[in-house]
PDB file of C-alpha atoms in Angstrom:
ATOM      1  CA  UNK N 495      10.522 -40.392 -46.977  1.00 45.00           C
ATOM      2  CA  UNK N 496       7.080 -41.755 -47.680  1.00 61.00           C
ATOM      3  CA  UNK N 497       6.253 -45.099 -49.181  1.00 69.00           C
ATOM      4  CA  UNK N 498       4.804 -43.247 -52.196  1.00 90.00           C
ATOM      5  CA  UNK N 499       8.234 -41.720 -52.918  1.00 91.00           C
ATOM      6  CA  UNK N 500       9.800 -45.160 -52.711  1.00 93.00           C
ATOM      7  CA  UNK N 501       7.105 -46.538 -55.041  1.00 94.00           C
ATOM      8  CA  UNK N 502       7.744 -43.690 -57.507  1.00 93.00           C
ATOM      9  CA  UNK N 503      11.457 -44.512 -57.539  1.00 96.00           C
ATOM     10  CA  UNK N 504      10.806 -48.253 -57.920  1.00 96.00           C
ATOM     11  CA  UNK N 505       8.526 -47.595 -60.886  1.00 95.00           C
ATOM     12  CA  UNK N 506      11.126 -45.267 -62.417  1.00 97.00           C
ATOM     13  CA  UNK N 507      13.930 -47.843 -62.205  1.00 98.00           C
ATOM     14  CA  UNK N 508      11.614 -50.504 -63.593  1.00 97.00           C
ATOM     15  CA  UNK N 509      11.039 -48.268 -66.632  1.00 97.00           C
ATOM     16  CA  UNK N 510      14.766 -47.525 -66.851  1.00 97.00           C
ATOM     17  CA  UNK N 511      15.705 -51.233 -66.861  1.00 97.00           C
ATOM     18  CA  UNK N 512      13.075 -51.929 -69.540  1.00 96.00           C
ATOM     19  CA  UNK N 513      14.387 -49.057 -71.668  1.00 96.00           C
ATOM     20  CA  UNK N 514      17.969 -50.262 -71.187  1.00 96.00           C
ATOM     21  CA  UNK N 515      17.058 -53.767 -72.377  1.00 94.00           C
ATOM     22  CA  UNK N 516      16.074 -52.342 -75.782  1.00 96.00           C
ATOM     23  CA  UNK N 517      19.571 -50.845 -76.280  1.00 96.00           C
ATOM     24  CA  UNK N 518      17.815 -47.821 -77.837  1.00 96.00           C
ATOM     25  CA  UNK N 519      19.062 -44.549 -76.367  1.00 96.00           C
ATOM     26  CA  UNK N 520      15.793 -42.802 -77.218  1.00 96.00           C
ATOM     27  CA  UNK N 521      13.955 -44.957 -74.700  1.00 96.00           C
ATOM     28  CA  UNK N 522      16.380 -43.894 -71.961  1.00 96.00           C
ATOM     29  CA  UNK N 523      16.437 -40.253 -73.080  1.00 96.00           C
ATOM     30  CA  UNK N 524      12.675 -40.130 -72.507  1.00 96.00           C
ATOM     31  CA  UNK N 525      13.441 -40.562 -68.783  1.00 96.00           C
ATOM     32  CA  UNK N 526      15.577 -37.397 -68.637  1.00 96.00           C
ATOM     33  CA  UNK N 527      14.949 -33.664 -68.566  1.00 95.00           C
ATOM     34  CA  UNK N 528      17.455 -31.221 -69.954  1.00 95.00           C
ATOM     35  CA  UNK N 529      19.602 -29.481 -69.135  1.00 96.00           C
ATOM     36  CA  UNK N 530      21.152 -32.059 -66.859  1.00 96.00           C
ATOM     37  CA  UNK N 531      24.510 -33.410 -65.823  1.00 97.00           C
ATOM     38  CA  UNK N 532      26.234 -36.765 -65.375  1.00 97.00           C
ATOM     39  CA  UNK N 533      29.270 -37.440 -63.184  1.00 96.00           C
ATOM     40  CA  UNK N 534      31.200 -40.407 -64.561  1.00 94.00           C
ATOM     41  CA  UNK N 535      33.391 -42.910 -62.696  1.00 92.00           C
ATOM     42  CA  UNK N 536      36.565 -41.150 -63.821  1.00 94.00           C
ATOM     43  CA  UNK N 537      35.371 -37.896 -62.253  1.00 94.00           C
ATOM     44  CA  UNK N 538      34.565 -36.202 -65.538  1.00 95.00           C
ATOM     45  CA  UNK N 539      31.335 -34.282 -65.871  1.00 96.00           C
ATOM     46  CA  UNK N 540      29.125 -34.609 -68.927  1.00 96.00           C
ATOM     47  CA  UNK N 541      26.790 -31.715 -69.680  1.00 97.00           C
ATOM     48  CA  UNK N 542      23.480 -32.991 -71.002  1.00 97.00           C
ATOM     49  CA  UNK N 543      22.145 -29.710 -72.335  1.00 96.00           C
ATOM     50  CA  UNK N 544      19.776 -31.151 -74.916  1.00 95.00           C
ATOM     51  CA  UNK N 545      17.939 -34.351 -75.724  1.00 94.00           C
ATOM     52  CA  UNK N 546      20.527 -34.922 -78.444  1.00 96.00           C
ATOM     53  CA  UNK N 547      23.302 -34.858 -75.786  1.00 96.00           C
ATOM     54  CA  UNK N 548      21.423 -37.480 -73.757  1.00 96.00           C
ATOM     55  CA  UNK N 549      20.934 -39.611 -76.868  1.00 97.00           C
ATOM     56  CA  UNK N 550      24.638 -39.480 -77.779  1.00 96.00           C
ATOM     57  CA  UNK N 551      25.774 -40.155 -74.195  1.00 96.00           C
ATOM     58  CA  UNK N 552      23.532 -43.168 -73.704  1.00 95.00           C
ATOM     59  CA  UNK N 553      23.929 -44.631 -77.182  1.00 96.00           C
ATOM     60  CA  UNK N 554      27.709 -44.650 -76.684  1.00 96.00           C
ATOM     61  CA  UNK N 555      27.264 -46.346 -73.290  1.00 95.00           C
ATOM     62  CA  UNK N 556      24.756 -48.868 -74.633  1.00 97.00           C
ATOM     63  CA  UNK N 557      26.971 -49.705 -77.612  1.00 97.00           C
ATOM     64  CA  UNK N 558      29.930 -50.233 -75.261  1.00 97.00           C
ATOM     65  CA  UNK N 559      27.942 -52.442 -72.867  1.00 97.00           C
ATOM     66  CA  UNK N 560      26.477 -54.501 -75.714  1.00 97.00           C
ATOM     67  CA  UNK N 561      29.922 -54.951 -77.280  1.00 97.00           C
ATOM     68  CA  UNK N 562      31.181 -56.255 -73.915  1.00 97.00           C
ATOM     69  CA  UNK N 563      28.424 -58.887 -73.837  1.00 97.00           C
ATOM     70  CA  UNK N 564      25.732 -57.160 -71.794  1.00 97.00           C
ATOM     71  CA  UNK N 565      22.187 -58.121 -72.739  1.00 96.00           C
ATOM     72  CA  UNK N 566      20.157 -56.843 -69.772  1.00 96.00           C
ATOM     73  CA  UNK N 567      20.423 -55.170 -66.401  1.00 97.00           C
ATOM     74  CA  UNK N 568      18.810 -55.213 -62.996  1.00 97.00           C
ATOM     75  CA  UNK N 569      18.838 -52.886 -60.038  1.00 98.00           C
ATOM     76  CA  UNK N 570      18.783 -53.492 -56.291  1.00 98.00           C
ATOM     77  CA  UNK N 571      19.445 -51.817 -52.939  1.00 98.00           C
ATOM     78  CA  UNK N 572      17.265 -48.778 -53.624  1.00 98.00           C
ATOM     79  CA  UNK N 573      17.504 -45.920 -51.165  1.00 97.00           C
ATOM     80  CA  UNK N 574      15.364 -42.811 -51.564  1.00 97.00           C
ATOM     81  CA  UNK N 575      15.725 -39.418 -49.899  1.00 96.00           C
ATOM     82  CA  UNK N 576      13.170 -36.692 -50.425  1.00 94.00           C
ATOM     83  CA  UNK N 577      14.631 -33.366 -51.578  1.00 94.00           C
ATOM     84  CA  UNK N 578      11.833 -30.917 -50.934  1.00 91.00           C
ATOM     85  CA  UNK N 579       8.314 -31.532 -52.206  1.00 88.00           C
ATOM     86  CA  UNK N 580       9.070 -32.296 -55.851  1.00 90.00           C
ATOM     87  CA  UNK N 581      12.472 -33.970 -56.036  1.00 95.00           C
ATOM     88  CA  UNK N 582      14.017 -37.246 -54.899  1.00 96.00           C
ATOM     89  CA  UNK N 583      17.548 -38.528 -54.573  1.00 98.00           C
ATOM     90  CA  UNK N 584      17.465 -42.213 -55.469  1.00 98.00           C
ATOM     91  CA  UNK N 585      20.475 -44.512 -55.285  1.00 98.00           C
ATOM     92  CA  UNK N 586      20.653 -48.030 -56.724  1.00 98.00           C
ATOM     93  CA  UNK N 587      23.128 -50.766 -57.392  1.00 98.00           C
ATOM     94  CA  UNK N 588      23.195 -51.714 -61.067  1.00 97.00           C
ATOM     95  CA  UNK N 589      24.159 -55.139 -62.361  1.00 97.00           C
ATOM     96  CA  UNK N 590      24.819 -55.669 -66.053  1.00 97.00           C
ATOM     97  CA  UNK N 591      24.075 -59.215 -67.151  1.00 97.00           C
ATOM     98  CA  UNK N 592      25.216 -61.411 -69.998  1.00 97.00           C
ATOM     99  CA  UNK N 593      22.732 -63.428 -72.055  1.00 96.00           C
ATOM    100  CA  UNK N 594      23.067 -66.384 -69.653  1.00 97.00           C
ATOM    101  CA  UNK N 595      22.296 -63.947 -66.769  1.00 96.00           C
ATOM    102  CA  UNK N 596      25.808 -64.122 -65.309  1.00 97.00           C
ATOM    103  CA  UNK N 597      27.168 -60.892 -63.896  1.00 97.00           C
ATOM    104  CA  UNK N 598      29.248 -58.724 -66.223  1.00 97.00           C
ATOM    105  CA  UNK N 599      29.782 -55.714 -63.923  1.00 96.00           C
ATOM    106  CA  UNK N 600      28.193 -53.813 -61.059  1.00 96.00           C
ATOM    107  CA  UNK N 601      28.276 -50.290 -59.624  1.00 96.00           C
ATOM    108  CA  UNK N 602      26.317 -47.921 -57.413  1.00 97.00           C
ATOM    109  CA  UNK N 603      24.751 -44.779 -58.886  1.00 98.00           C
ATOM    110  CA  UNK N 604      22.657 -41.885 -57.583  1.00 98.00           C
ATOM    111  CA  UNK N 605      19.955 -40.059 -59.513  1.00 98.00           C
ATOM    112  CA  UNK N 606      18.391 -36.693 -58.793  1.00 98.00           C
ATOM    113  CA  UNK N 607      14.787 -37.071 -59.918  1.00 97.00           C
ATOM    114  CA  UNK N 608      12.248 -34.357 -60.623  1.00 95.00           C
ATOM    115  CA  UNK N 609       8.625 -35.257 -59.949  1.00 89.00           C
ATOM    116  CA  UNK N 610       7.173 -32.098 -61.519  1.00 86.00           C
ATOM    117  CA  UNK N 611       5.760 -33.813 -64.613  1.00 78.00           C
ATOM    118  CA  UNK N 612       2.661 -35.958 -64.882  1.00 78.00           C
ATOM    119  CA  UNK N 613       4.484 -38.852 -66.565  1.00 84.00           C
ATOM    120  CA  UNK N 614       6.621 -39.970 -63.614  1.00 87.00           C
ATOM    121  CA  UNK N 615      10.015 -38.953 -62.285  1.00 94.00           C
ATOM    122  CA  UNK N 616      12.717 -37.787 -64.670  1.00 96.00           C
ATOM    123  CA  UNK N 617      16.475 -37.515 -64.164  1.00 97.00           C
ATOM    124  CA  UNK N 618      18.132 -34.110 -64.029  1.00 96.00           C
ATOM    125  CA  UNK N 619      21.465 -35.239 -62.534  1.00 98.00           C
ATOM    126  CA  UNK N 620      23.268 -38.514 -61.988  1.00 97.00           C
ATOM    127  CA  UNK N 621      26.503 -39.552 -60.283  1.00 97.00           C
ATOM    128  CA  UNK N 622      28.298 -42.869 -60.524  1.00 96.00           C
ATOM    129  CA  UNK N 623      29.921 -43.879 -57.243  1.00 96.00           C
ATOM    130  CA  UNK N 624      33.592 -44.734 -57.155  1.00 83.00           C
ATOM    131  CA  UNK N 625      34.133 -47.486 -54.602  1.00 72.00           C
TER     132      UNK N 625
END
């Protein structure tokens, strides 16, 4: 893995955290390509075959997090593995934060990122880790 791949992933998660903080699914959906797939904590698989699927999936998640008191998030513990010349597997630990910045919840999640576009990496698959 080169430092440029790590920098690409860092920039991607910075954009993701900024998009998350708006609680607007469209901002997060812009970071995805379709079709894609998400593996949830309960083991269920969500097919993200269109932008509309991504919008629905993330708006439901954002609404749930906001209802529970989440107001922002941060990521840490980034690991990046190159998958060929144009894809990365990036894994981070997410922390959801309340308004006073206390921790609401945390989990580890992996993202398969395509670097084919000119506007930065985009997600084509994601898996939440069950610890």
